[in-house]
Coordinates of N, CA and C and ligand atoms in Angstrom, one line a residue:
M17 N 0.8 -1.2 -0.2 CA 0.1 0.0 0.1 C 1.0 1.2 -0.1
A18 N 1.7 1.1 -0.5 CA 3.0 2.2 -0.6 C 2.8 3.2 -1.8
H19 N 2.4 2.7 -2.1 CA 2.0 4.0 -3.3 C 0.8 5.5 -3.1
P20 N 1.1 6.4 -3.4 CA 0.4 7.6 -2.5 C -1.3 7.5 -3.4
H21 N -0.7 7.1 -5.0 CA -2.1 8.2 -5.7 C -2.9 6.7 -5.3
R22 N -2.5 5.4 -4.5 CA -3.8 4.2 -5.0 C -4.3 4.1 -3.2
K23 N -5.6 4.0 -3.9 CA -6.8 4.4 -2.5 C -7.1 2.6 -1.9
L24 N -6.6 2.5 -0.5 CA -6.5 1.4 -0.3 C -8.8 0.4 -0.7
I25 N -8.4 -0.6 -0.7 CA -10.0 -1.1 -0.9 C -9.8 -1.9 -0.6
L26 N -11.1 -2.4 0.4 CA -11.3 -3.3 1.2 C -13.0 -3.9 0.6
A27 N -13.0 -5.2 0.3 CA -14.1 -5.6 -0.3 C -14.6 -7.0 0.1
G28 N -15.5 -6.7 -0.1 CA -16.3 -8.5 0.6 C -17.1 -9.5 -0.1
N29 N -16.8 -10.0 -0.5 CA -17.4 -11.4 -1.7 C -18.6 -12.3 -1.2
W30 N -19.6 -12.2 -0.9 CA -20.6 -12.7 0.3 C -21.1 -14.2 -0.6
K31 N -20.4 -14.1 -2.0 CA -20.8 -15.2 -2.7 C -22.2 -15.4 -2.9
M32 N -22.7 -16.5 -2.6 CA -24.0 -17.7 -2.9 C -24.7 -17.7 -1.0
H33 N -24.7 -16.6 0.0 CA -25.0 -16.4 0.9 C -26.1 -15.4 1.4
F34 N -26.5 -15.5 2.5 CA -27.4 -14.5 3.0 C -29.5 -14.2 2.6
T35 N -30.2 -14.0 3.3 CA -31.2 -13.7 3.0 C -31.4 -12.4 3.3
R36 N -32.6 -11.4 2.9 CA -32.7 -10.4 3.4 C -32.6 -10.1 5.0
A37 N -33.2 -11.1 5.7 CA -32.8 -11.0 7.0 C -31.6 -11.2 7.3
D38 N -30.9 -11.9 6.8 CA -29.3 -12.3 7.3 C -28.1 -11.0 7.2
V39 N -29.0 -10.1 5.9 CA -28.4 -8.7 6.1 C -28.5 -7.9 6.9
E40 N -29.5 -7.4 7.0 CA -30.4 -6.6 8.3 C -29.5 -7.0 9.3
K41 N -29.2 -8.4 10.0 CA -28.6 -8.9 11.2 C -27.2 -8.7 11.0
F42 N -26.5 -8.8 9.6 CA -25.1 -8.1 9.2 C -24.9 -6.9 10.1
F43 N -26.1 -6.0 9.2 CA -25.8 -4.3 10.0 C -25.8 -4.1 10.9
S44 N -26.6 -4.7 11.8 CA -26.9 -4.5 13.2 C -25.6 -4.9 13.7
G45 N -24.9 -5.7 13.3 CA -24.0 -6.2 14.2 C -22.6 -5.8 13.6
L46 N -22.6 -4.8 12.7 CA -21.6 -4.0 12.3 C -21.0 -3.1 13.3
D47 N -19.6 -3.0 13.2 CA -18.9 -1.9 14.2 C -18.1 -0.9 13.0
H48 N -19.2 0.0 12.5 CA -18.4 0.2 11.6 C -17.3 1.5 11.6
S49 N -16.6 1.3 10.6 CA -15.4 2.6 10.4 C -15.2 3.1 8.9
S50 N -15.2 4.4 9.5 CA -15.0 5.1 8.2 C -13.4 5.4 8.0
G51 N -13.0 6.1 6.9 CA -11.8 6.6 6.8 C -11.3 6.7 5.1
N52 N -10.2 6.9 4.8 CA -9.6 7.3 3.8 C -9.6 5.6 3.0
F53 N -10.2 4.7 2.9 CA -9.9 3.8 2.2 C -11.7 3.6 1.6
T54 N -11.5 2.5 0.6 CA -13.2 2.5 -0.2 C -13.1 0.8 0.5
Q55 N -15.0 0.9 0.9 CA -15.2 -0.5 1.2 C -16.7 -0.8 0.4
I56 N -16.4 -1.9 -0.4 CA -17.2 -2.4 -0.8 C -17.9 -3.7 -0.9
L57 N -19.4 -3.9 -1.0 CA -19.8 -5.2 -0.9 C -20.7 -6.1 -1.6
F58 N -19.9 -7.3 -2.2 CA -20.7 -8.1 -3.5 C -21.5 -9.1 -2.8
P59 N -22.8 -8.7 -2.5 CA -23.9 -9.5 -2.6 C -24.5 -10.2 -3.6
S60 N -25.4 -11.3 -3.2 CA -25.8 -12.0 -4.2 C -27.5 -10.6 -5.4
F61 N -27.7 -10.9 -6.5 CA -28.3 -9.9 -7.1 C -29.3 -9.4 -6.2
T62 N -29.8 -10.8 -5.6 CA -31.4 -10.4 -4.7 C -31.2 -9.3 -3.7
L63 N -30.4 -9.3 -3.3 CA -29.9 -8.8 -2.2 C -28.8 -7.5 -2.5
I64 N -29.0 -6.8 -3.4 CA -28.1 -5.4 -3.7 C -28.9 -4.5 -2.8
E65 N -30.1 -4.4 -3.2 CA -31.2 -3.3 -2.9 C -31.1 -3.0 -1.5
T66 N -31.3 -4.1 -0.8 CA -31.2 -3.9 0.9 C -29.7 -3.7 1.1
V67 N -29.3 -4.0 0.5 CA -27.5 -4.1 0.9 C -27.3 -2.7 0.8
A68 N -27.8 -2.1 -0.4 CA -27.4 -0.6 -0.5 C -28.2 0.5 0.1
R69 N -29.5 -0.2 0.3 CA -30.4 1.1 1.3 C -29.5 1.1 2.6
L70 N -28.6 -0.1 3.7 CA -28.0 -0.2 4.9 C -26.8 0.6 4.4
A71 N -25.9 0.1 3.5 CA -24.4 0.3 3.3 C -24.0 1.7 2.6
R72 N -24.8 2.2 1.7 CA -24.6 3.6 1.3 C -24.6 4.8 2.4
P73 N -25.6 4.7 3.2 CA -25.5 5.5 4.4 C -24.5 6.0 5.0
L74 N -23.7 4.6 5.2 CA -22.1 4.3 5.9 C -21.4 5.3 4.8
G75 N -21.6 5.0 3.4 CA -20.3 5.0 2.8 C -19.9 3.7 2.0
I76 N -20.2 3.0 2.1 CA -20.0 1.8 1.6 C -20.6 1.2 0.5
E77 N -20.1 1.2 -0.9 CA -20.2 0.7 -1.9 C -20.6 -0.1 -2.4
V78 N -21.5 -0.8 -3.2 CA -22.0 -1.9 -3.7 C -21.7 -2.6 -4.9
G79 N -21.6 -3.9 -5.1 CA -21.4 -4.4 -6.6 C -22.2 -5.6 -6.6
A80 N -22.3 -6.4 -7.9 CA -22.7 -7.2 -8.4 C -21.7 -8.2 -8.8
Q81 N -21.9 -9.8 -8.0 CA -20.9 -10.5 -8.3 C -20.6 -11.1 -9.7
N82 N -21.4 -10.5 -10.6 CA -21.2 -10.5 -12.2 C -22.3 -9.5 -12.5
A83 N -22.2 -9.2 -14.0 CA -23.3 -8.6 -15.0 C -23.3 -8.7 -16.4
S84 N -24.0 -8.6 -17.1 CA -23.9 -9.1 -18.2 C -23.4 -7.4 -19.3
A85 N -22.5 -7.9 -20.4 CA -22.1 -7.0 -21.3 C -23.2 -6.0 -21.9
E86 N -24.2 -6.6 -21.8 CA -25.6 -6.6 -22.8 C -26.0 -5.2 -22.4
K87 N -26.6 -4.5 -23.0 CA -28.1 -3.5 -22.2 C -28.6 -4.2 -21.9
S88 N -29.7 -4.9 -22.5 CA -31.1 -5.7 -22.7 C -31.4 -6.0 -23.5
G89 N -32.3 -7.1 -23.4 CA -32.7 -8.2 -24.8 C -32.8 -9.8 -24.2
A90 N -32.6 -10.2 -25.2 CA -33.3 -12.1 -25.1 C -31.7 -12.7 -24.7
F91 N -31.6 -12.5 -23.4 CA -30.3 -13.2 -22.5 C -30.5 -13.3 -21.2
T92 N -31.9 -14.9 -21.1 CA -31.9 -15.8 -20.0 C -30.9 -15.5 -18.9
G93 N -31.3 -15.3 -18.0 CA -30.8 -15.4 -16.5 C -29.5 -14.3 -16.5
E94 N -29.4 -13.5 -17.5 CA -28.2 -12.7 -17.0 C -28.9 -11.2 -16.7
I95 N -28.1 -10.6 -16.3 CA -28.5 -9.1 -15.3 C -27.1 -8.1 -15.8
S96 N -28.4 -6.9 -16.3 CA -27.6 -5.9 -17.0 C -27.1 -4.9 -15.9
A97 N -26.5 -4.0 -16.5 CA -25.5 -2.5 -16.2 C -26.8 -1.9 -15.4
D98 N -27.8 -1.4 -16.3 CA -28.8 -0.8 -15.9 C -29.4 -1.5 -14.7
M99 N -29.5 -2.6 -14.5 CA -30.3 -3.5 -13.7 C -29.6 -3.2 -12.5
I100 N -28.3 -3.3 -12.6 CA -27.8 -3.5 -10.9 C -27.2 -2.0 -10.6
K101 N -27.7 -1.3 -11.0 CA -27.4 0.4 -10.8 C -28.7 0.8 -10.4
D102 N -29.8 0.0 -10.9 CA -31.2 0.5 -10.6 C -31.4 0.6 -8.8
V103 N -30.8 -0.9 -8.4 CA -31.1 -1.1 -7.4 C -29.6 -0.6 -6.5
G104 N -29.1 0.1 -7.2 CA -27.7 0.6 -6.0 C -25.9 0.0 -6.3
A105 N -26.0 -0.9 -7.5 CA -24.8 -1.4 -7.5 C -23.9 -0.2 -7.9
S106 N -22.4 0.4 -8.0 CA -21.7 0.4 -9.0 C -21.1 -0.1 -9.0
W107 N -20.4 -1.4 -9.2 CA -19.5 -2.4 -9.2 C -19.8 -3.3 -10.2
A108 N -19.1 -3.7 -10.6 CA -19.5 -5.9 -10.9 C -17.9 -6.5 -10.7
L109 N -17.9 -7.6 -10.0 CA -17.1 -8.3 -9.9 C -17.1 -9.4 -11.1
L110 N -15.7 -9.6 -11.6 CA -16.0 -10.2 -12.8 C -14.7 -11.7 -12.6
G111 N -14.7 -12.8 -13.3 CA -13.8 -13.7 -13.5 C -13.4 -14.3 -12.0
H112 N -14.3 -14.5 -11.3 CA -14.1 -14.9 -10.3 C -13.8 -16.4 -10.5
S113 N -12.7 -17.0 -9.6 CA -12.0 -18.3 -9.9 C -13.6 -19.3 -10.1
E114 N -14.3 -19.0 -9.0 CA -15.5 -19.5 -8.9 C -16.3 -20.0 -10.0
R115 N -16.2 -18.7 -10.8 CA -17.2 -18.2 -12.2 C -16.5 -19.5 -12.9
R116 N -14.9 -19.2 -13.3 CA -14.4 -19.7 -14.4 C -14.2 -21.4 -13.8
Q117 N -14.4 -21.8 -12.9 CA -14.3 -23.2 -12.1 C -15.3 -23.9 -12.9
F118 N -16.5 -23.1 -12.5 CA -17.8 -24.0 -12.2 C -18.7 -23.6 -13.2
F119 N -18.6 -22.4 -13.6 CA -19.8 -21.8 -15.1 C -19.2 -22.0 -16.0
G120 N -17.7 -22.1 -16.4 CA -17.2 -22.2 -17.6 C -16.6 -20.8 -17.9
E121 N -16.5 -19.6 -17.2 CA -16.0 -18.3 -17.6 C -15.0 -18.2 -18.3
T122 N -14.2 -17.4 -19.0 CA -13.1 -17.2 -19.6 C -12.8 -16.0 -19.5
S123 N -11.6 -15.7 -19.6 CA -11.1 -14.2 -19.5 C -11.3 -13.8 -20.9
G124 N -11.4 -14.2 -22.1 CA -12.3 -13.4 -23.4 C -13.2 -12.8 -22.5
G125 N -14.5 -13.9 -22.2 CA -16.0 -13.4 -21.8 C -15.4 -12.3 -20.5
V126 N -14.2 -12.5 -19.8 CA -14.2 -11.4 -18.8 C -14.1 -9.7 -19.7
C127 N -13.6 -10.2 -20.4 CA -12.7 -8.6 -21.2 C -14.0 -8.2 -21.9
V128 N -15.3 -9.2 -22.5 CA -16.2 -8.6 -23.2 C -17.1 -7.9 -22.3
R129 N -17.2 -8.5 -21.0 CA -18.4 -8.3 -20.1 C -17.5 -6.4 -19.3
A130 N -16.1 -6.8 -18.8 CA -15.8 -5.6 -18.6 C -15.9 -4.6 -19.6
K131 N -15.9 -4.8 -20.7 CA -15.8 -3.4 -22.0 C -17.2 -3.1 -21.9
G132 N -18.2 -4.0 -21.9 CA -19.7 -3.3 -22.0 C -20.1 -2.9 -20.5
L133 N -20.1 -3.2 -19.3 CA -19.8 -2.9 -18.5 C -19.2 -1.2 -17.9
L134 N -18.1 -1.1 -18.3 CA -17.3 0.1 -18.1 C -18.0 1.4 -19.2
A135 N -18.6 0.8 -20.2 CA -18.9 1.6 -21.0 C -20.3 2.1 -20.4
Q136 N -20.9 1.3 -19.9 CA -22.4 2.2 -18.8 C -22.1 2.3 -17.3
N137 N -20.8 3.1 -17.6 CA -20.1 3.6 -16.1 C -20.9 2.5 -14.9
V138 N -20.3 1.4 -15.0 CA -20.1 0.5 -13.9 C -18.9 0.1 -14.0
S139 N -18.0 0.2 -12.6 CA -16.7 -0.2 -12.5 C -16.1 -1.4 -12.1
V140 N -15.2 -2.2 -12.6 CA -15.1 -3.6 -12.2 C -13.9 -4.0 -11.7
M141 N -13.9 -5.5 -11.3 CA -12.9 -6.1 -10.4 C -12.8 -7.2 -10.7
I142 N -11.5 -7.1 -11.8 CA -11.5 -8.4 -12.5 C -10.7 -9.5 -11.7
C143 N -11.0 -10.5 -11.4 CA -10.2 -11.1 -10.6 C -8.9 -12.4 -11.7
V144 N -8.5 -12.5 -11.0 CA -7.2 -13.5 -11.8 C -5.9 -14.3 -10.8
G145 N -5.9 -15.4 -11.0 CA -5.1 -16.3 -9.8 C -4.6 -17.6 -10.4
E146 N -3.7 -18.4 -9.9 CA -3.0 -19.5 -10.3 C -3.9 -20.7 -9.5
T147 N -3.8 -21.9 -10.2 CA -4.0 -22.6 -9.3 C -3.3 -23.4 -8.6
L148 N -3.2 -24.6 -7.8 CA -1.9 -24.9 -6.8 C -1.0 -25.9 -8.3
A149 N -1.7 -26.6 -9.0 CA -0.7 -27.0 -10.2 C -0.4 -26.2 -10.9
D150 N -0.6 -25.1 -10.9 CA 0.3 -24.2 -11.8 C 1.2 -23.3 -11.1
R151 N 0.9 -23.4 -9.8 CA 2.4 -22.7 -8.7 C 3.4 -23.7 -8.6
Q152 N 2.8 -24.9 -8.6 CA 4.0 -26.2 -7.8 C 4.7 -26.6 -9.6
S153 N 4.1 -26.4 -10.8 CA 5.2 -26.1 -11.9 C 5.8 -25.0 -12.6
G154 N 5.5 -24.1 -11.3 CA 6.3 -22.9 -12.0 C 5.6 -22.3 -12.8
A155 N 4.4 -22.1 -13.2 CA 3.4 -21.8 -14.0 C 2.9 -20.4 -13.3
T156 N 3.4 -19.9 -12.1 CA 2.5 -18.6 -11.8 C 2.2 -17.5 -12.8
Q157 N 3.9 -16.8 -13.1 CA 3.5 -16.0 -14.0 C 3.3 -16.0 -15.2
K158 N 3.3 -16.9 -16.0 CA 2.4 -17.2 -17.4 C 1.3 -17.5 -17.0
T159 N 0.3 -18.1 -15.7 CA -0.9 -18.2 -15.9 C -1.4 -16.7 -15.7
L160 N -1.0 -16.0 -14.8 CA -1.1 -14.8 -14.6 C -1.2 -14.0 -15.8
E161 N -0.4 -13.6 -16.4 CA 0.1 -13.5 -17.9 C -0.9 -13.3 -18.6
K162 N -1.0 -14.3 -19.0 CA -2.3 -15.0 -19.8 C -3.5 -14.4 -19.7
Q163 N -4.0 -14.6 -18.4 CA -5.4 -14.2 -18.0 C -5.4 -12.7 -17.9
L164 N -4.3 -12.1 -18.3 CA -4.4 -10.4 -17.8 C -4.6 -10.2 -19.3
I165 N -3.9 -10.5 -20.1 CA -3.5 -10.5 -21.6 C -5.2 -10.5 -22.5
E166 N -5.6 -12.0 -21.8 CA -7.0 -12.4 -22.2 C -8.1 -11.1 -21.8
S167 N -7.9 -10.7 -20.5 CA -8.8 -10.2 -20.1 C -9.0 -8.5 -20.2
L168 N -7.9 -7.6 -20.2 CA -7.9 -6.9 -20.9 C -7.8 -6.2 -21.9
D169 N -8.5 -5.2 -22.7 CA -8.5 -4.6 -23.9 C -7.9 -3.5 -24.1
D170 N -7.0 -3.2 -25.2 CA -6.3 -2.2 -25.1 C -7.2 -0.6 -24.5
S171 N -8.3 -1.0 -25.3 CA -9.2 0.4 -24.5 C -9.6 0.7 -23.1
F172 N -8.9 -0.3 -22.4 CA -9.4 -0.3 -20.9 C -7.7 0.6 -20.2
A173 N -7.1 1.3 -20.9 CA -6.1 2.3 -20.5 C -6.2 3.4 -19.1
A174 N -7.5 3.9 -19.9 CA -8.3 5.2 -19.0 C -8.8 4.5 -18.1
A175 N -9.7 3.2 -17.8 CA -10.1 2.6 -16.9 C -9.5 2.6 -15.3
I176 N -7.9 1.5 -16.2 CA -6.9 1.4 -15.0 C -6.7 2.8 -14.2
E177 N -6.4 3.9 -15.1 CA -5.8 4.9 -14.5 C -6.9 5.8 -13.9
D178 N -7.9 5.8 -14.1 CA -9.1 6.3 -13.2 C -9.6 5.6 -12.0
G179 N -9.4 4.4 -11.6 CA -9.3 3.6 -10.9 C -10.5 2.8 -11.1
T180 N -11.7 3.0 -12.8 CA -12.8 2.5 -12.6 C -12.1 1.0 -12.8
L181 N -11.4 0.7 -12.8 CA -11.0 -1.0 -13.1 C -9.9 -1.4 -12.5
T182 N -10.4 -2.6 -11.4 CA -9.1 -3.0 -10.9 C -9.0 -4.4 -10.4
I183 N -8.3 -4.8 -10.1 CA -7.5 -6.5 -10.4 C -7.4 -7.1 -9.1
A184 N -8.1 -8.2 -9.0 CA -8.0 -9.0 -7.5 C -7.5 -10.1 -8.0
Y185 N -5.8 -10.3 -7.1 CA -5.1 -11.6 -6.8 C -5.4 -12.5 -6.2
E186 N -6.5 -13.7 -6.7 CA -6.9 -14.8 -5.7 C -6.0 -15.8 -6.5
P187 N -5.0 -16.3 -5.4 CA -4.6 -17.7 -6.1 C -5.6 -18.8 -5.2
V188 N -6.2 -19.5 -6.4 CA -7.4 -20.6 -6.4 C -6.9 -21.9 -5.1
W189 N -5.4 -21.8 -4.7 CA -5.6 -22.9 -3.7 C -5.7 -22.1 -2.3
A190 N -5.5 -20.8 -2.0 CA -5.9 -20.0 -1.1 C -7.1 -19.6 -0.3
I191 N -8.1 -19.9 -1.9 CA -9.7 -19.2 -1.8 C -10.4 -20.4 -1.1
G192 N -10.9 -20.1 0.2 CA -12.1 -20.6 1.4 C -11.1 -21.9 1.4
T193 N -9.5 -21.9 1.8 CA -9.0 -23.3 2.2 C -8.3 -23.3 3.4
G194 N -8.7 -21.8 3.9 CA -7.5 -21.4 5.5 C -6.0 -21.4 5.0
V195 N -5.6 -21.4 3.8 CA -4.4 -21.2 3.2 C -3.8 -19.8 2.8
T196 N -3.5 -18.9 3.5 CA -3.5 -17.8 2.9 C -2.0 -17.7 2.2
A197 N -1.8 -16.9 1.3 CA -0.7 -16.8 0.6 C 0.3 -16.3 1.4
T198 N 1.8 -16.1 2.0 CA 2.5 -15.8 2.6 C 2.5 -14.2 2.1
T199 N 3.0 -13.7 2.9 CA 3.1 -12.0 2.2 C 4.6 -11.8 1.2
A200 N 5.0 -12.7 1.0 CA 5.8 -12.7 0.1 C 5.6 -13.2 -0.9
Q201 N 4.9 -14.5 -1.1 CA 4.2 -15.0 -2.2 C 2.8 -13.9 -2.8
A202 N 2.3 -13.3 -2.2 CA 1.4 -12.1 -1.9 C 2.3 -11.2 -3.3
E203 N 3.2 -10.3 -2.4 CA 3.7 -9.5 -3.0 C 4.7 -9.3 -4.4
E204 N 5.2 -10.7 -4.3 CA 5.5 -11.6 -5.7 C 4.5 -11.6 -6.8
A205 N 3.3 -12.1 -6.4 CA 2.3 -12.2 -7.6 C 2.1 -11.0 -8.0
H206 N 1.9 -9.9 -7.0 CA 0.8 -8.5 -7.5 C 2.2 -7.9 -8.1
Q207 N 3.6 -7.7 -7.7 CA 4.8 -7.3 -8.7 C 4.7 -7.8 -10.0
M208 N 4.1 -9.1 -10.4 CA 4.3 -9.9 -11.6 C 2.8 -9.2 -12.4
I209 N 2.0 -8.9 -11.8 CA 0.6 -8.5 -12.4 C 0.9 -7.1 -12.7
R210 N 1.6 -6.4 -11.4 CA 1.9 -4.5 -11.5 C 2.8 -5.0 -13.1
A211 N 3.6 -5.8 -13.6 CA 4.8 -5.4 -14.4 C 3.7 -5.7 -15.8
A212 N 3.4 -6.6 -15.7 CA 2.2 -7.2 -16.8 C 1.4 -6.0 -17.4
I213 N 0.9 -5.2 -16.3 CA 0.3 -4.0 -16.5 C 0.8 -3.0 -17.4
E214 N 2.2 -2.9 -16.9 CA 3.0 -2.0 -17.4 C 3.4 -2.5 -19.0
R215 N 3.9 -3.3 -19.1 CA 4.0 -3.9 -20.2 C 2.9 -3.8 -21.3
R216 N 1.8 -4.0 -20.9 CA 0.4 -4.0 -21.6 C 0.4 -2.6 -22.0
F217 N 0.4 -1.8 -20.9 CA -0.1 -0.3 -21.0 C 1.2 0.6 -20.7
Q218 N 1.1 1.4 -20.2 CA 2.2 2.3 -19.6 C 2.2 1.9 -17.7
K219 N 3.5 2.7 -18.0 CA 3.7 3.2 -16.6 C 2.7 3.5 -15.5
R220 N 2.0 4.6 -16.1 CA 1.3 5.3 -15.8 C -0.1 4.5 -15.0
A221 N -0.5 3.6 -16.0 CA -1.5 2.7 -15.4 C -1.1 1.7 -14.5
A222 N 0.0 1.0 -14.3 CA 0.8 0.3 -13.6 C 0.9 0.8 -12.3
D223 N 1.2 2.3 -12.2 CA 1.5 2.8 -11.0 C 0.0 3.1 -10.2
A224 N -1.2 3.1 -11.0 CA -2.5 3.4 -10.7 C -3.3 2.2 -10.2
V225 N -3.3 1.1 -10.8 CA -4.0 0.3 -10.4 C -3.5 -0.4 -9.4
S226 N -5.2 -0.9 -8.9 CA -5.0 -1.0 -7.4 C -5.5 -2.8 -7.7
I227 N -4.4 -3.6 -6.6 CA -4.3 -4.7 -7.1 C -4.8 -5.4 -5.5
L228 N -5.7 -6.3 -5.5 CA -6.3 -6.7 -4.3 C -6.1 -7.6 -3.8
Y229 N -5.4 -8.2 -3.1 CA -5.2 -9.9 -2.2 C -6.4 -10.7 -1.9
G230 N -6.8 -11.5 -2.2 CA -7.8 -12.4 -1.8 C -7.4 -14.0 -1.6
G231 N -8.5 -14.5 -0.6 CA -7.8 -15.9 -0.4 C -7.4 -16.4 1.1
S232 N -8.5 -16.7 2.1 CA -8.7 -16.7 3.4 C -7.8 -15.2 4.0
V233 N -8.5 -14.5 3.5 CA -7.9 -13.2 4.1 C -9.0 -12.7 5.5
K234 N -8.1 -13.1 6.7 CA -9.0 -13.0 8.4 C -8.5 -11.8 8.7
P235 N -8.9 -11.5 10.2 CA -8.3 -10.2 10.7 C -6.9 -10.6 11.0
D236 N -6.6 -12.0 11.6 CA -5.1 -12.1 12.2 C -4.0 -12.0 10.7
N237 N -4.5 -11.9 9.4 CA -3.2 -12.2 8.5 C -3.7 -10.6 7.6
T238 N -4.4 -9.7 8.1 CA -5.0 -8.5 7.2 C -3.3 -7.7 7.4
E239 N -3.3 -6.9 8.3 CA -2.0 -5.9 8.8 C -1.0 -6.3 8.1
S240 N -0.7 -7.6 8.2 CA 0.9 -7.6 7.2 C 0.6 -8.3 5.6
L241 N -0.9 -8.4 5.3 CA -0.6 -8.8 4.1 C -1.1 -7.3 3.4
L242 N -1.5 -6.3 4.1 CA -1.9 -5.2 3.3 C -0.7 -3.8 3.8
S243 N 0.6 -4.9 4.5 CA 1.5 -3.8 4.7 C 1.8 -4.0 3.4
C244 N 2.3 -5.0 2.5 CA 2.9 -5.6 1.1 C 2.8 -4.0 0.3
P245 N 4.1 -3.4 -0.3 CA 4.0 -2.2 -0.9 C 3.2 -2.5 -2.3
N246 N 3.1 -3.5 -2.8 CA 1.9 -4.0 -3.8 C 0.9 -4.2 -3.4
V247 N 0.6 -4.5 -2.5 CA -1.1 -4.5 -2.0 C -1.3 -4.2 -1.8
D248 N -2.6 -3.6 -3.0 CA -3.8 -2.1 -2.4 C -5.2 -2.6 -1.6
G249 N -5.3 -3.7 -1.3 CA -6.3 -4.0 -0.7 C -6.3 -5.3 -0.7
A250 N -7.6 -5.9 0.1 CA -8.4 -7.0 -0.2 C -9.6 -7.8 -0.4
L251 N -9.9 -8.8 -0.9 CA -11.2 -9.3 -1.2 C -11.3 -10.2 -0.3
V252 N -12.3 -10.0 0.7 CA -12.5 -11.0 1.7 C -13.7 -12.0 1.3
G253 N -13.6 -13.5 1.3 CA -15.0 -14.1 1.1 C -15.5 -14.7 2.4
G254 N -15.3 -15.8 3.2 CA -15.5 -15.8 4.3 C -15.7 -15.2 5.8
A255 N -14.7 -14.2 5.7 CA -14.2 -13.4 6.8 C -14.9 -12.3 6.5
S256 N -15.9 -12.2 5.5 CA -16.8 -10.8 5.4 C -18.3 -11.1 5.7
L257 N -18.4 -12.2 6.1 CA -19.9 -12.8 6.5 C -20.0 -12.5 7.9
Q258 N -19.0 -12.3 8.6 CA -19.3 -12.0 10.1 C -18.9 -10.6 10.7
P259 N -20.0 -10.4 10.9 CA -20.0 -8.9 11.2 C -18.7 -8.3 11.9
A260 N -18.5 -9.4 12.9 CA -17.1 -9.0 14.0 C -16.5 -9.2 13.5
T261 N -16.0 -10.4 12.3 CA -14.6 -10.2 11.5 C -14.6 -9.3 10.7
W262 N -15.5 -8.9 10.1 CA -15.8 -7.8 9.2 C -15.0 -6.7 9.3
S263 N -15.9 -6.4 10.6 CA -15.7 -4.9 11.4 C -14.3 -4.9 11.8
Q264 N -13.1 -6.4 11.7 CA -12.1 -6.2 12.7 C -11.5 -6.0 11.2
I265 N -11.2 -6.6 10.4 CA -10.6 -6.3 9.1 C -10.8 -4.7 8.5
I266 N -12.1 -4.4 9.0 CA -12.1 -2.7 8.0 C -11.3 -1.9 9.0
K267 N -11.3 -2.0 10.4 CA -10.9 -1.2 12.0 C -8.9 -1.4 11.2
I268 N -8.4 -2.9 10.7 CA -6.9 -2.7 10.7 C -6.9 -2.0 9.4
G269 N -8.0 -2.0 8.2 CA -7.6 -1.2 6.8 C -7.2 0.0 7.1
S270 N -8.7 0.6 8.3 CA -8.7 2.2 8.4 C -7.4 2.5 9.3
K271 N -7.0 2.2 9.8 CA -5.3 2.5 10.2 C -4.7 2.7 9.2
I272 N -4.4 1.5 8.9 CA -3.4 1.5 7.6 C -3.6 2.5 6.7
A273 N -4.6 2.8 6.4 CA -5.4 4.1 5.2 C -4.8 5.7 6.1
A274 N -4.6 5.6 7.4 CA -5.1 7.0 8.0 C -4.1 7.5 7.8
Ligands
PGA303 P1 -12.4 -16.7 1.3 O1 -12.8 -16.3 -0.4 O2 -11.6 -15.4 1.9 O3 -13.6 -17.2 1.7 O4 -11.0 -17.9 0.6 C1 -12.2 -15.2 -1.2 C2 -12.8 -14.9 -2.3 O5 -12.8 -16.0 -3.2 O6 -13.3 -14.1 -3.2

């Protein structure tokens, strides 16, 4: 988090959890902290409106866990930019490894969605990350670079520079496993991603892009991960579902961002 131009981002990915009553309970248990950082929650589509009502007065932004590139039309099961904006979302998470693994999403598809969404004023967070097999065979850099090249269009330079396109590095082997990347592993991967952005775009884009770490982030490893010079935030799954652990993570973030 060393770079002065990059604002810390703490994001909670709620995956397929919660009903509206659970959302109310979550917010009543939240010990809110604010400060010079961005907080985003990514609930299921059906919860966006409820989350936005409770979150936005606290300055918390809301995002969808996916969204279509298309404006409207015969696309059964898809949700458009206008639909998510209508209920209070301003972000979309794209290419999460669970979408890639279980629903056949590809980096090329992520690129199409990102392009359509950015054009409709939705900010995007693009997830990349290597599998354990990639890491063990020494293919981490190659995998990350391939995902980035295929996910990013030349036209995204402006969005990277103005912060409406962010990257989340989520090593697949660390997601929901309780195994967190070490700070050295996270910093090394974030450096690889930043270097790949610089090769693809320009140094300006590489300096500006926020790269979040995700994968078993918990209150007890938040501070060390966020202290890495190239880690600009965290994308948190499990620990964002409990108001107590999420409040702790936010408190740590607000201290670091102060
Ligand atoms: P986790 O999930 O924090 O539960 O590992 C992270 C994510 O999938 O975004």
